[in-house]
mmCIF file of C-alpha atoms in Angstrom:
data_model
loop_
_atom_site.group_PDB
_atom_site.id
_atom_site.type_symbol
_atom_site.label_atom_id
_atom_site.label_comp_id
_atom_site.label_asym_id
_atom_site.label_seq_id
_atom_site.Cartn_x
_atom_site.Cartn_y
_atom_site.Cartn_z
ATOM 1 C CA MET A 1 17.683 -108.253 -50.100
ATOM 2 C CA SER A 2 18.499 -104.935 -48.282
ATOM 3 C CA SER A 3 17.285 -104.366 -44.823
ATOM 4 C CA GLY A 4 15.901 -100.824 -46.122
ATOM 5 C CA GLY A 5 18.710 -98.965 -44.154
ATOM 6 C CA SER A 6 17.161 -96.884 -41.108
ATOM 7 C CA ALA A 7 13.994 -96.075 -42.672
ATOM 8 C CA GLN A 8 10.889 -97.159 -41.366
ATOM 9 C CA THR A 9 7.021 -95.843 -41.106
ATOM 10 C CA GLU A 10 4.015 -96.323 -39.098
ATOM 11 C CA ILE A 11 1.277 -98.304 -39.973
ATOM 12 C CA LYS A 12 -2.173 -96.660 -39.510
ATOM 13 C CA MET A 13 -4.954 -98.683 -38.899
ATOM 14 C CA GLY A 14 -8.490 -98.596 -39.709
ATOM 15 C CA SER A 15 -11.931 -99.860 -38.205
ATOM 16 C CA ILE A 16 -13.302 -102.859 -39.984
ATOM 17 C CA ALA A 17 -17.095 -103.319 -39.167
ATOM 18 C CA LYS A 18 -17.070 -107.034 -39.942
ATOM 19 C CA SER A 19 -18.809 -110.082 -38.291
ATOM 20 C CA THR A 20 -16.210 -112.062 -35.920
ATOM 21 C CA SER A 21 -18.342 -114.877 -35.805
ATOM 22 C CA LYS A 22 -15.987 -116.353 -38.718
ATOM 23 C CA LEU A 23 -12.832 -114.441 -37.154
ATOM 24 C CA VAL A 24 -11.154 -117.825 -36.365
ATOM 25 C CA ARG A 25 -11.693 -119.702 -39.614
ATOM 26 C CA GLY A 26 -12.075 -117.018 -42.007
ATOM 27 C CA GLY A 27 -8.544 -116.456 -42.939
ATOM 28 C CA MET A 28 -7.313 -119.809 -42.841
ATOM 29 C CA ALA A 29 -10.052 -120.762 -45.130
ATOM 30 C CA ILE A 30 -8.564 -118.662 -47.608
ATOM 31 C CA LEU A 31 -5.180 -120.638 -47.340
ATOM 32 C CA LEU A 32 -6.871 -123.599 -47.747
ATOM 33 C CA ILE A 33 -8.461 -122.719 -50.782
ATOM 34 C CA ALA A 34 -5.001 -121.553 -52.273
ATOM 35 C CA THR A 35 -3.394 -124.939 -50.974
ATOM 36 C CA LEU A 36 -5.796 -127.006 -52.801
ATOM 37 C CA ALA A 37 -5.560 -124.569 -55.921
ATOM 38 C CA PHE A 38 -2.035 -124.793 -55.975
ATOM 39 C CA GLY A 39 -0.826 -127.900 -54.290
ATOM 40 C CA ALA A 40 0.740 -128.783 -50.856
ATOM 41 C CA ASP A 41 4.232 -127.441 -52.181
ATOM 42 C CA ALA A 42 2.488 -124.192 -51.899
ATOM 43 C CA ALA A 43 4.067 -123.655 -48.292
ATOM 44 C CA ARG A 44 7.365 -124.980 -46.788
ATOM 45 C CA ALA A 45 9.867 -122.462 -46.180
ATOM 46 C CA CYS A 46 8.498 -120.587 -43.180
ATOM 47 C CA THR A 47 11.454 -119.770 -40.885
ATOM 48 C CA SER A 48 11.190 -118.371 -36.991
ATOM 49 C CA PHE A 49 13.513 -117.318 -34.356
ATOM 50 C CA ILE A 50 13.848 -115.216 -31.321
ATOM 51 C CA LEU A 51 16.875 -113.050 -30.439
ATOM 52 C CA ARG A 52 17.861 -111.925 -26.608
ATOM 53 C CA THR A 53 18.786 -108.426 -26.304
ATOM 54 C CA ARG A 54 21.675 -106.989 -23.920
ATOM 55 C CA THR A 55 19.565 -106.531 -20.930
ATOM 56 C CA GLY A 56 17.387 -109.950 -21.583
ATOM 57 C CA GLY A 57 14.546 -108.372 -23.788
ATOM 58 C CA VAL A 58 13.100 -110.448 -26.704
ATOM 59 C CA VAL A 59 12.529 -109.988 -30.199
ATOM 60 C CA TYR A 60 10.879 -112.737 -32.567
ATOM 61 C CA GLY A 61 11.087 -112.821 -36.212
ATOM 62 C CA ARG A 62 9.583 -114.889 -38.992
ATOM 63 C CA THR A 63 9.166 -115.189 -43.182
ATOM 64 C CA MET A 64 6.104 -116.434 -44.584
ATOM 65 C CA GLU A 65 6.646 -118.348 -47.871
ATOM 66 C CA PHE A 66 3.675 -118.921 -50.202
ATOM 67 C CA GLY A 67 3.446 -119.999 -53.755
ATOM 68 C CA PHE A 68 0.803 -117.061 -54.583
ATOM 69 C CA PRO A 69 0.100 -113.592 -53.144
ATOM 70 C CA LEU A 70 -1.632 -113.957 -49.988
ATOM 71 C CA LYS A 71 -2.525 -109.948 -50.012
ATOM 72 C CA SER A 72 -1.871 -109.641 -46.352
ATOM 73 C CA ALA A 73 -3.049 -107.042 -44.078
ATOM 74 C CA VAL A 74 -2.359 -106.316 -40.415
ATOM 75 C CA ILE A 75 -5.263 -106.707 -38.434
ATOM 76 C CA LEU A 76 -6.301 -106.153 -34.525
ATOM 77 C CA ILE A 77 -8.773 -108.374 -32.816
ATOM 78 C CA PRO A 78 -9.846 -106.180 -29.699
ATOM 79 C CA ARG A 79 -10.380 -107.393 -26.133
ATOM 80 C CA HIS A 80 -13.925 -108.732 -25.430
ATOM 81 C CA ILE A 81 -14.814 -110.199 -29.016
ATOM 82 C CA ALA A 82 -16.820 -113.090 -28.853
ATOM 83 C CA LEU A 83 -14.923 -116.037 -30.411
ATOM 84 C CA HIS A 84 -15.740 -119.715 -31.509
ATOM 85 C CA ALA A 85 -13.998 -122.643 -32.889
ATOM 86 C CA THR A 86 -14.937 -124.229 -36.163
ATOM 87 C CA GLY A 87 -17.127 -127.215 -35.881
ATOM 88 C CA PRO A 88 -17.946 -130.053 -38.416
ATOM 89 C CA GLY A 89 -19.576 -129.053 -41.593
ATOM 90 C CA ASP A 90 -17.854 -125.718 -41.183
ATOM 91 C CA LYS A 91 -20.697 -124.786 -38.456
ATOM 92 C CA PRO A 92 -19.731 -122.807 -35.169
ATOM 93 C CA GLY A 93 -17.904 -125.150 -32.951
ATOM 94 C CA ALA A 94 -19.277 -125.736 -29.160
ATOM 95 C CA LEU A 95 -16.303 -124.234 -27.923
ATOM 96 C CA LYS A 96 -16.448 -120.416 -27.353
ATOM 97 C CA TRP A 97 -14.633 -117.832 -25.554
ATOM 98 C CA THR A 98 -14.402 -113.980 -25.346
ATOM 99 C CA ALA A 99 -10.901 -112.766 -26.044
ATOM 100 C CA LYS A 100 -9.260 -111.792 -22.811
ATOM 101 C CA TYR A 101 -6.507 -110.138 -24.759
ATOM 102 C CA ALA A 102 -5.994 -107.827 -27.623
ATOM 103 C CA ALA A 103 -3.894 -109.393 -30.585
ATOM 104 C CA LEU A 104 -2.301 -107.818 -33.148
ATOM 105 C CA GLY A 105 -0.782 -109.707 -36.451
ATOM 106 C CA LEU A 106 -1.271 -110.471 -40.153
ATOM 107 C CA ASN A 107 -3.757 -112.022 -41.717
ATOM 108 C CA ALA A 108 -4.370 -113.644 -45.502
ATOM 109 C CA LEU A 109 -6.111 -112.237 -48.620
ATOM 110 C CA ASN A 110 -7.503 -109.643 -46.277
ATOM 111 C CA MET A 111 -9.791 -111.809 -44.076
ATOM 112 C CA PRO A 112 -10.234 -111.116 -40.368
ATOM 113 C CA ALA A 113 -8.093 -114.061 -38.830
ATOM 114 C CA ILE A 114 -4.199 -113.636 -37.638
ATOM 115 C CA ILE A 115 -1.988 -116.288 -38.798
ATOM 116 C CA ASP A 116 1.201 -114.667 -36.955
ATOM 117 C CA GLY A 117 1.083 -111.983 -34.487
ATOM 118 C CA MET A 118 1.473 -110.772 -30.795
ATOM 119 C CA ASN A 119 -1.060 -110.000 -28.056
ATOM 120 C CA GLU A 120 -0.931 -107.173 -25.319
ATOM 121 C CA LYS A 121 0.968 -109.131 -23.057
ATOM 122 C CA GLY A 122 4.364 -109.619 -25.413
ATOM 123 C CA LEU A 123 2.843 -113.552 -26.167
ATOM 124 C CA VAL A 124 3.778 -113.904 -29.888
ATOM 125 C CA GLY A 125 3.267 -117.039 -32.343
ATOM 126 C CA GLY A 126 2.840 -118.304 -35.674
ATOM 127 C CA ALA A 127 1.082 -121.359 -37.365
ATOM 128 C CA LEU A 128 3.805 -123.024 -39.680
ATOM 129 C CA TYR A 129 2.875 -125.257 -42.417
ATOM 130 C CA PHE A 130 3.686 -128.943 -41.236
ATOM 131 C CA PRO A 131 3.361 -131.258 -44.478
ATOM 132 C CA ASP A 132 3.361 -134.997 -44.234
ATOM 133 C CA TYR A 133 3.386 -135.049 -40.625
ATOM 134 C CA ALA A 134 0.442 -133.543 -38.952
ATOM 135 C CA GLY A 135 -1.883 -135.854 -37.646
ATOM 136 C CA TYR A 136 -5.027 -134.505 -35.612
ATOM 137 C CA ALA A 137 -7.114 -136.248 -33.265
ATOM 138 C CA ASP A 138 -10.614 -137.806 -34.574
ATOM 139 C CA PRO A 139 -13.482 -135.412 -34.402
ATOM 140 C CA ALA A 140 -16.144 -137.806 -33.953
ATOM 141 C CA LYS A 141 -13.984 -139.084 -31.101
ATOM 142 C CA THR A 142 -13.294 -135.736 -29.178
ATOM 143 C CA ASP A 143 -15.764 -133.755 -26.688
ATOM 144 C CA PRO A 144 -16.847 -131.081 -29.085
ATOM 145 C CA ALA A 145 -16.322 -128.554 -25.991
ATOM 146 C CA ARG A 146 -12.948 -129.153 -26.264
ATOM 147 C CA ALA A 147 -12.228 -129.371 -30.156
ATOM 148 C CA LEU A 148 -10.391 -126.914 -32.425
ATOM 149 C CA ALA A 149 -9.914 -126.860 -35.931
ATOM 150 C CA PRO A 150 -6.486 -126.272 -37.093
ATOM 151 C CA TRP A 151 -6.631 -122.959 -38.111
ATOM 152 C CA ASP A 152 -8.277 -122.205 -34.591
ATOM 153 C CA VAL A 153 -5.114 -122.689 -32.171
ATOM 154 C CA LEU A 154 -3.125 -119.538 -32.810
ATOM 155 C CA THR A 155 -6.300 -117.400 -32.204
ATOM 156 C CA TRP A 156 -7.278 -119.199 -29.029
ATOM 157 C CA ALA A 157 -3.696 -119.107 -27.538
ATOM 158 C CA LEU A 158 -3.068 -115.065 -28.565
ATOM 159 C CA THR A 159 -6.324 -113.930 -27.065
ATOM 160 C CA ASN A 160 -6.666 -116.207 -24.133
ATOM 161 C CA PHE A 161 -3.201 -116.383 -22.388
ATOM 162 C CA ALA A 162 -0.437 -113.852 -21.417
ATOM 163 C CA THR A 163 2.422 -116.322 -21.317
ATOM 164 C CA VAL A 164 3.849 -119.991 -22.591
ATOM 165 C CA ALA A 165 3.340 -121.084 -19.101
ATOM 166 C CA GLU A 166 -0.199 -120.192 -19.398
ATOM 167 C CA VAL A 167 -0.651 -121.743 -22.854
ATOM 168 C CA LYS A 168 1.138 -124.805 -22.086
ATOM 169 C CA ALA A 169 -1.417 -125.235 -18.670
ATOM 170 C CA ALA A 170 -3.962 -124.996 -20.885
ATOM 171 C CA LEU A 171 -3.346 -127.543 -23.743
ATOM 172 C CA PRO A 172 -4.468 -130.554 -21.928
ATOM 173 C CA ARG A 173 -8.095 -128.791 -21.849
ATOM 174 C CA ILE A 174 -8.149 -128.433 -25.894
ATOM 175 C CA ALA A 175 -7.920 -130.944 -28.644
ATOM 176 C CA VAL A 176 -7.043 -129.985 -32.293
ATOM 177 C CA VAL A 177 -9.347 -132.027 -34.564
ATOM 178 C CA GLY A 178 -8.780 -132.959 -38.201
ATOM 179 C CA LEU A 179 -11.595 -130.711 -39.766
ATOM 180 C CA LYS A 180 -11.964 -130.268 -43.554
ATOM 181 C CA GLU A 181 -13.023 -127.079 -44.506
ATOM 182 C CA ALA A 182 -16.447 -127.615 -45.881
ATOM 183 C CA HIS A 183 -16.093 -126.114 -49.518
ATOM 184 C CA LEU A 184 -12.440 -127.331 -49.960
ATOM 185 C CA GLY A 185 -12.490 -131.195 -48.307
ATOM 186 C CA LEU A 186 -8.885 -130.889 -47.386
ATOM 187 C CA VAL A 187 -7.347 -130.740 -44.080
ATOM 188 C CA PRO A 188 -4.434 -128.096 -43.327
ATOM 189 C CA PRO A 189 -1.142 -129.511 -41.684
ATOM 190 C CA LEU A 190 0.123 -127.094 -39.093
ATOM 191 C CA HIS A 191 2.165 -126.519 -36.196
ATOM 192 C CA TYR A 192 2.709 -124.028 -34.044
ATOM 193 C CA VAL A 193 5.236 -121.665 -32.357
ATOM 194 C CA LEU A 194 5.123 -119.532 -29.449
ATOM 195 C CA HIS A 195 6.883 -117.161 -27.113
ATOM 196 C CA ASP A 196 6.652 -114.810 -24.381
ATOM 197 C CA ALA A 197 8.316 -111.542 -23.216
ATOM 198 C CA SER A 198 10.400 -113.557 -20.988
ATOM 199 C CA GLY A 199 11.850 -115.849 -23.501
ATOM 200 C CA ALA A 200 10.054 -118.917 -22.952
ATOM 201 C CA SER A 201 9.485 -120.806 -26.176
ATOM 202 C CA LEU A 202 7.122 -123.647 -27.179
ATOM 203 C CA VAL A 203 6.788 -125.909 -30.104
ATOM 204 C CA VAL A 204 2.970 -127.627 -30.393
ATOM 205 C CA GLU A 205 2.809 -130.407 -33.109
ATOM 206 C CA PRO A 206 -0.414 -132.219 -33.631
ATOM 207 C CA ILE A 207 0.969 -135.816 -34.656
ATOM 208 C CA GLY A 208 -0.720 -139.207 -34.223
ATOM 209 C CA GLY A 209 -3.854 -137.795 -32.698
ATOM 210 C CA VAL A 210 -2.358 -136.200 -29.789
ATOM 211 C CA LEU A 211 -0.538 -132.698 -29.136
ATOM 212 C CA LYS A 212 3.204 -133.121 -28.451
ATOM 213 C CA VAL A 213 4.469 -130.107 -26.960
ATOM 214 C CA TYR A 214 8.130 -129.421 -26.361
ATOM 215 C CA ASP A 215 10.016 -126.636 -24.669
ATOM 216 C CA ASN A 216 12.000 -124.893 -27.124
ATOM 217 C CA PRO A 217 15.323 -123.592 -25.473
ATOM 218 C CA PHE A 218 16.821 -122.799 -28.699
ATOM 219 C CA GLY A 219 13.607 -120.356 -29.942
ATOM 220 C CA VAL A 220 13.968 -121.120 -33.569
ATOM 221 C CA MET A 221 11.475 -123.780 -35.780
ATOM 222 C CA THR A 222 11.221 -123.849 -39.764
ATOM 223 C CA ASN A 223 8.657 -126.619 -40.889
ATOM 224 C CA ALA A 224 9.030 -130.675 -41.134
ATOM 225 C CA PRO A 225 10.208 -132.976 -39.852
ATOM 226 C CA PRO A 226 9.131 -132.766 -36.375
ATOM 227 C CA PHE A 227 10.668 -130.991 -33.509
ATOM 228 C CA ASP A 228 12.556 -133.245 -32.221
ATOM 229 C CA TRP A 229 14.061 -134.693 -35.182
ATOM 230 C CA GLN A 230 15.271 -131.413 -35.663
ATOM 231 C CA VAL A 231 17.073 -131.145 -32.372
ATOM 232 C CA THR A 232 18.697 -134.278 -33.010
ATOM 233 C CA ASN A 233 19.794 -133.376 -36.660
ATOM 234 C CA LEU A 234 21.682 -130.238 -34.527
ATOM 235 C CA LYS A 235 24.507 -132.814 -33.291
ATOM 236 C CA ASN A 236 25.667 -133.201 -36.943
ATOM 237 C CA TYR A 237 26.873 -129.383 -36.479
ATOM 238 C CA VAL A 238 28.296 -129.247 -33.309
ATOM 239 C CA LYS A 239 31.521 -127.558 -34.440
ATOM 240 C CA ILE A 240 29.277 -124.117 -35.331
ATOM 241 C CA SER A 241 31.296 -121.121 -34.270
ATOM 242 C CA ALA A 242 31.210 -117.356 -34.862
ATOM 243 C CA ILE A 243 35.245 -117.804 -34.662
ATOM 244 C CA ASN A 244 37.202 -118.883 -37.274
ATOM 245 C CA ALA A 245 39.015 -122.214 -37.556
ATOM 246 C CA PRO A 246 42.732 -122.419 -36.546
ATOM 247 C CA PRO A 247 45.130 -123.305 -38.925
ATOM 248 C CA LEU A 248 45.879 -126.960 -39.244
ATOM 249 C CA HIS A 249 49.179 -128.435 -39.187
ATOM 250 C CA ILE A 250 49.944 -131.865 -41.253
ATOM 251 C CA ALA A 251 52.986 -133.538 -43.006
ATOM 252 C CA GLY A 252 55.030 -130.738 -41.998
ATOM 253 C CA GLN A 253 52.440 -127.929 -43.528
ATOM 254 C CA THR A 254 50.348 -125.222 -42.333
ATOM 255 C CA LEU A 255 46.584 -124.983 -43.817
ATOM 256 C CA THR A 256 45.090 -121.756 -43.010
ATOM 257 C CA PRO A 257 41.522 -121.133 -43.489
ATOM 258 C CA ILE A 258 40.250 -119.358 -47.091
ATOM 259 C CA GLY A 259 39.142 -116.043 -45.717
ATOM 260 C CA GLN A 260 36.638 -115.520 -43.230
ATOM 261 C CA GLY A 261 33.929 -117.111 -41.530
ATOM 262 C CA SER A 262 35.661 -120.888 -41.342
ATOM 263 C CA GLY A 263 33.729 -121.359 -37.801
ATOM 264 C CA LEU A 264 30.599 -121.851 -40.195
ATOM 265 C CA LEU A 265 32.503 -123.883 -42.505
ATOM 266 C CA GLY A 266 29.770 -126.552 -43.892
ATOM 267 C CA ILE A 267 26.878 -125.022 -42.372
ATOM 268 C CA PRO A 268 24.011 -125.994 -44.804
ATOM 269 C CA GLY A 269 22.839 -123.255 -47.213
ATOM 270 C CA ASP A 270 19.889 -124.899 -48.963
ATOM 271 C CA PRO A 271 16.418 -123.848 -48.259
ATOM 272 C CA THR A 272 15.065 -127.017 -46.774
ATOM 273 C CA PRO A 273 13.615 -126.649 -43.512
ATOM 274 C CA PRO A 274 16.302 -128.741 -42.082
ATOM 275 C CA SER A 275 19.113 -126.596 -43.333
ATOM 276 C CA ARG A 276 16.979 -123.463 -42.568
ATOM 277 C CA PHE A 277 16.580 -124.683 -38.734
ATOM 278 C CA VAL A 278 20.401 -125.358 -38.402
ATOM 279 C CA ARG A 279 21.292 -121.811 -40.297
ATOM 280 C CA VAL A 280 18.639 -119.647 -38.443
ATOM 281 C CA LEU A 281 19.854 -121.217 -34.979
ATOM 282 C CA ALA A 282 23.344 -120.302 -35.618
ATOM 283 C CA TYR A 283 22.584 -116.658 -36.714
ATOM 284 C CA ALA A 284 20.491 -116.222 -33.518
ATOM 285 C CA ALA A 285 22.818 -117.896 -31.324
ATOM 286 C CA LEU A 286 25.609 -116.139 -32.470
ATOM 287 C CA ALA A 287 24.856 -112.672 -33.535
ATOM 288 C CA GLU A 288 26.150 -110.003 -30.911
ATOM 289 C CA PRO A 289 23.651 -109.318 -28.766
ATOM 290 C CA GLN A 290 22.229 -105.336 -29.062
ATOM 291 C CA ALA A 291 20.373 -103.013 -26.908
ATOM 292 C CA ASP A 292 16.594 -102.796 -26.465
ATOM 293 C CA GLY A 293 14.418 -101.411 -29.106
ATOM 294 C CA ILE A 294 15.253 -100.844 -32.794
ATOM 295 C CA ALA A 295 18.823 -101.719 -32.342
ATOM 296 C CA SER A 296 17.525 -105.402 -31.686
ATOM 297 C CA VAL A 297 15.003 -105.061 -34.496
ATOM 298 C CA ARG A 298 17.578 -104.297 -36.856
ATOM 299 C CA ALA A 299 19.430 -107.329 -35.997
ATOM 300 C CA ALA A 300 16.701 -109.238 -36.568
ATOM 301 C CA GLU A 301 15.843 -107.846 -39.898
ATOM 302 C CA HIS A 302 19.397 -108.734 -40.885
ATOM 303 C CA ILE A 303 19.026 -112.534 -39.577
ATOM 304 C CA LEU A 304 15.337 -112.551 -41.943
ATOM 305 C CA ASN A 305 17.206 -111.141 -44.945
ATOM 306 C CA ASN A 306 19.208 -114.515 -45.173
ATOM 307 C CA PHE A 307 16.032 -116.422 -45.420
ATOM 308 C CA ASP A 308 14.364 -114.365 -48.287
ATOM 309 C CA ILE A 309 13.451 -116.557 -51.215
ATOM 310 C CA PRO A 310 13.305 -114.538 -54.475
ATOM 311 C CA ARG A 311 10.522 -115.489 -57.014
ATOM 312 C CA GLY A 312 11.848 -118.475 -59.035
ATOM 313 C CA TRP A 313 14.408 -119.794 -56.743
ATOM 314 C CA VAL A 314 12.138 -122.371 -55.349
ATOM 315 C CA ARG A 315 10.108 -124.367 -58.297
ATOM 316 C CA PRO A 316 8.213 -127.418 -57.190
ATOM 317 C CA ARG A 317 8.086 -128.553 -60.894
ATOM 318 C CA ALA A 318 9.701 -127.835 -64.087
ATOM 319 C CA GLY A 319 7.490 -125.580 -66.420
ATOM 320 C CA ASP A 320 5.150 -124.536 -63.642
ATOM 321 C CA ALA A 321 5.321 -120.925 -62.630
ATOM 322 C CA THR A 322 2.166 -120.803 -60.390
ATOM 323 C CA GLN A 323 3.779 -122.053 -57.664
ATOM 324 C CA TRP A 324 7.163 -120.099 -57.441
ATOM 325 C CA GLU A 325 7.477 -120.261 -53.575
ATOM 326 C CA PHE A 326 8.719 -116.645 -52.274
ATOM 327 C CA THR A 327 8.998 -114.789 -49.360
ATOM 328 C CA GLN A 328 5.776 -113.034 -49.051
ATOM 329 C CA TRP A 329 6.408 -111.032 -45.845
ATOM 330 C CA SER A 330 8.691 -110.754 -42.854
ATOM 331 C CA THR A 331 7.301 -109.856 -39.569
ATOM 332 C CA ILE A 332 9.420 -108.523 -36.264
ATOM 333 C CA ALA A 333 7.898 -108.138 -32.821
ATOM 334 C CA ASP A 334 9.363 -106.222 -30.110
ATOM 335 C CA LEU A 335 8.188 -108.320 -27.388
ATOM 336 C CA THR A 336 9.274 -105.791 -24.413
ATOM 337 C CA ASN A 337 8.012 -102.622 -26.207
ATOM 338 C CA ARG A 338 4.990 -104.315 -27.834
ATOM 339 C CA VAL A 339 6.073 -103.093 -31.290
ATOM 340 C CA PHE A 340 5.194 -105.189 -34.450
ATOM 341 C CA TYR A 341 7.073 -104.520 -37.432
ATOM 342 C CA VAL A 342 6.492 -106.008 -41.296
ATOM 343 C CA LYS A 343 8.138 -105.765 -44.623
ATOM 344 C CA THR A 344 7.106 -107.202 -47.817
ATOM 345 C CA TYR A 345 8.274 -108.615 -50.957
ATOM 346 C CA ASP A 346 7.930 -105.552 -52.987
ATOM 347 C CA ASP A 347 8.550 -102.961 -50.299
ATOM 348 C CA GLN A 348 11.647 -103.801 -47.974
ATOM 349 C CA VAL A 349 11.266 -100.722 -45.869
ATOM 350 C CA LEU A 350 9.803 -101.645 -42.245
ATOM 351 C CA ARG A 351 6.734 -100.400 -41.265
ATOM 352 C CA ARG A 352 5.911 -100.574 -37.644
ATOM 353 C CA ILE A 353 2.883 -100.397 -35.261
ATOM 354 C CA ASP A 354 3.089 -99.698 -31.744
ATOM 355 C CA LEU A 355 0.419 -102.067 -29.959
ATOM 356 C CA LYS A 356 0.160 -99.599 -26.787
ATOM 357 C CA SER A 357 -1.006 -96.929 -29.046
ATOM 358 C CA LEU A 358 -4.226 -98.337 -30.430
ATOM 359 C CA ASN A 359 -7.697 -98.911 -28.714
ATOM 360 C CA LEU A 360 -7.524 -102.339 -27.387
ATOM 361 C CA ASP A 361 -11.393 -102.179 -26.582
ATOM 362 C CA ALA A 362 -12.222 -101.103 -29.921
ATOM 363 C CA PRO A 363 -15.935 -102.362 -30.821
ATOM 364 C CA ASN A 364 -14.832 -103.678 -34.180
ATOM 365 C CA LEU A 365 -11.500 -105.300 -35.693
ATOM 366 C CA LEU A 366 -9.123 -102.727 -36.997
ATOM 367 C CA SER A 367 -7.013 -103.313 -40.247
ATOM 368 C CA ALA A 368 -4.538 -101.710 -42.205
ATOM 369 C CA PRO A 369 -3.173 -102.678 -45.793
ATOM 370 C CA LEU A 370 0.217 -103.149 -46.752
ATOM 371 C CA VAL A 371 0.478 -101.100 -50.243
ATOM 372 C CA PRO A 372 4.081 -101.730 -51.540
ATOM 373 C CA ARG A 373 5.565 -98.892 -52.675
ATOM 374 C CA PRO A 374 8.414 -100.429 -54.828
ATOM 375 C CA GLU A 375 10.056 -97.030 -55.775
ATOM 376 C CA ALA A 376 13.415 -96.868 -53.844
ATOM 377 C CA PRO A 377 13.215 -93.088 -51.972
ATOM 378 C CA ALA A 378 15.695 -90.642 -53.371
ATOM 379 C CA LEU A 379 18.533 -89.384 -51.536
ATOM 380 C CA VAL A 380 19.262 -85.675 -51.916
ATOM 381 C CA LEU A 381 23.061 -84.690 -52.349
ATOM 382 C CA LYS A 382 23.763 -81.424 -50.775
ATOM 383 C CA PRO A 383 27.131 -79.230 -51.055
#
């Protein structure tokens, strides 16, 4: 899909006076309903990465794939909002906190919970699907004062911490427990990526009842298998290069590459998570660094375009159009300037919101719907 050219528009935030007692669990409950209704294949293709700018700034990009419309909106969780984890039986958990930092991001189906976002200090992160490998702590054997449900983790991190190092230091104080959503009887398989304005990156994966925590020097992530497997798999692609391969001299003959891009010959092009991991790393590592601000945002947008999934390209089973996974939205976060961007499947023009321009001490959550404008803007010809 096209990048939308140079066009971009402001997102206008409006107040929504909803109770925040269900903030952490609300949006993910909707995702769980959807997962139950549409099967575990409903979300397997999320891709995330960071780019460095010429001066060491950081831009984050991420796609969200799902098998049905999420109806996402941009929301702001202001400072000082009282939050708590979800406990067994969908009751309030014992772990409580007050938002230290405001956090901005995308929710699902108009519920007040961030599933991908950035806070006022430039900490950014996302919850990505992690099927077949997620294994949480037993809630019956875990101190309730330490327990977070799988859908609590990202909001806990973004509203409490300013850097990846702070999150990493705090992780031993919490446990992610395998709670079923009360009305669904389903535990969502998730893992988490976090990055900060310094470029530090972290992957957190619940496996075998404990949190596996990895520093991520590559800054990229997809879905299953676990992160350490993905890194090992990179050894199959040690010849990736932006430079064309030299001619090969054999049997007295000279074989030259066909066309441009031979340094990337053999890079996997399919949409499976391991292939996307390799491919997004190649794009992020080899793309020429750009200036801070919109130039680097546009570079990230061009990379994201390579991971768009149109409706019908990924089909879990024949004859069932209800689970056609597609790229619902893509986000870009300028961690240096604290500007968050989003574009949707039906509207490929980037829309932006400057976190610094918002009232971060607002008494209620703020929200802005992503209303699509599918018609392309007209170009006016002049003599």
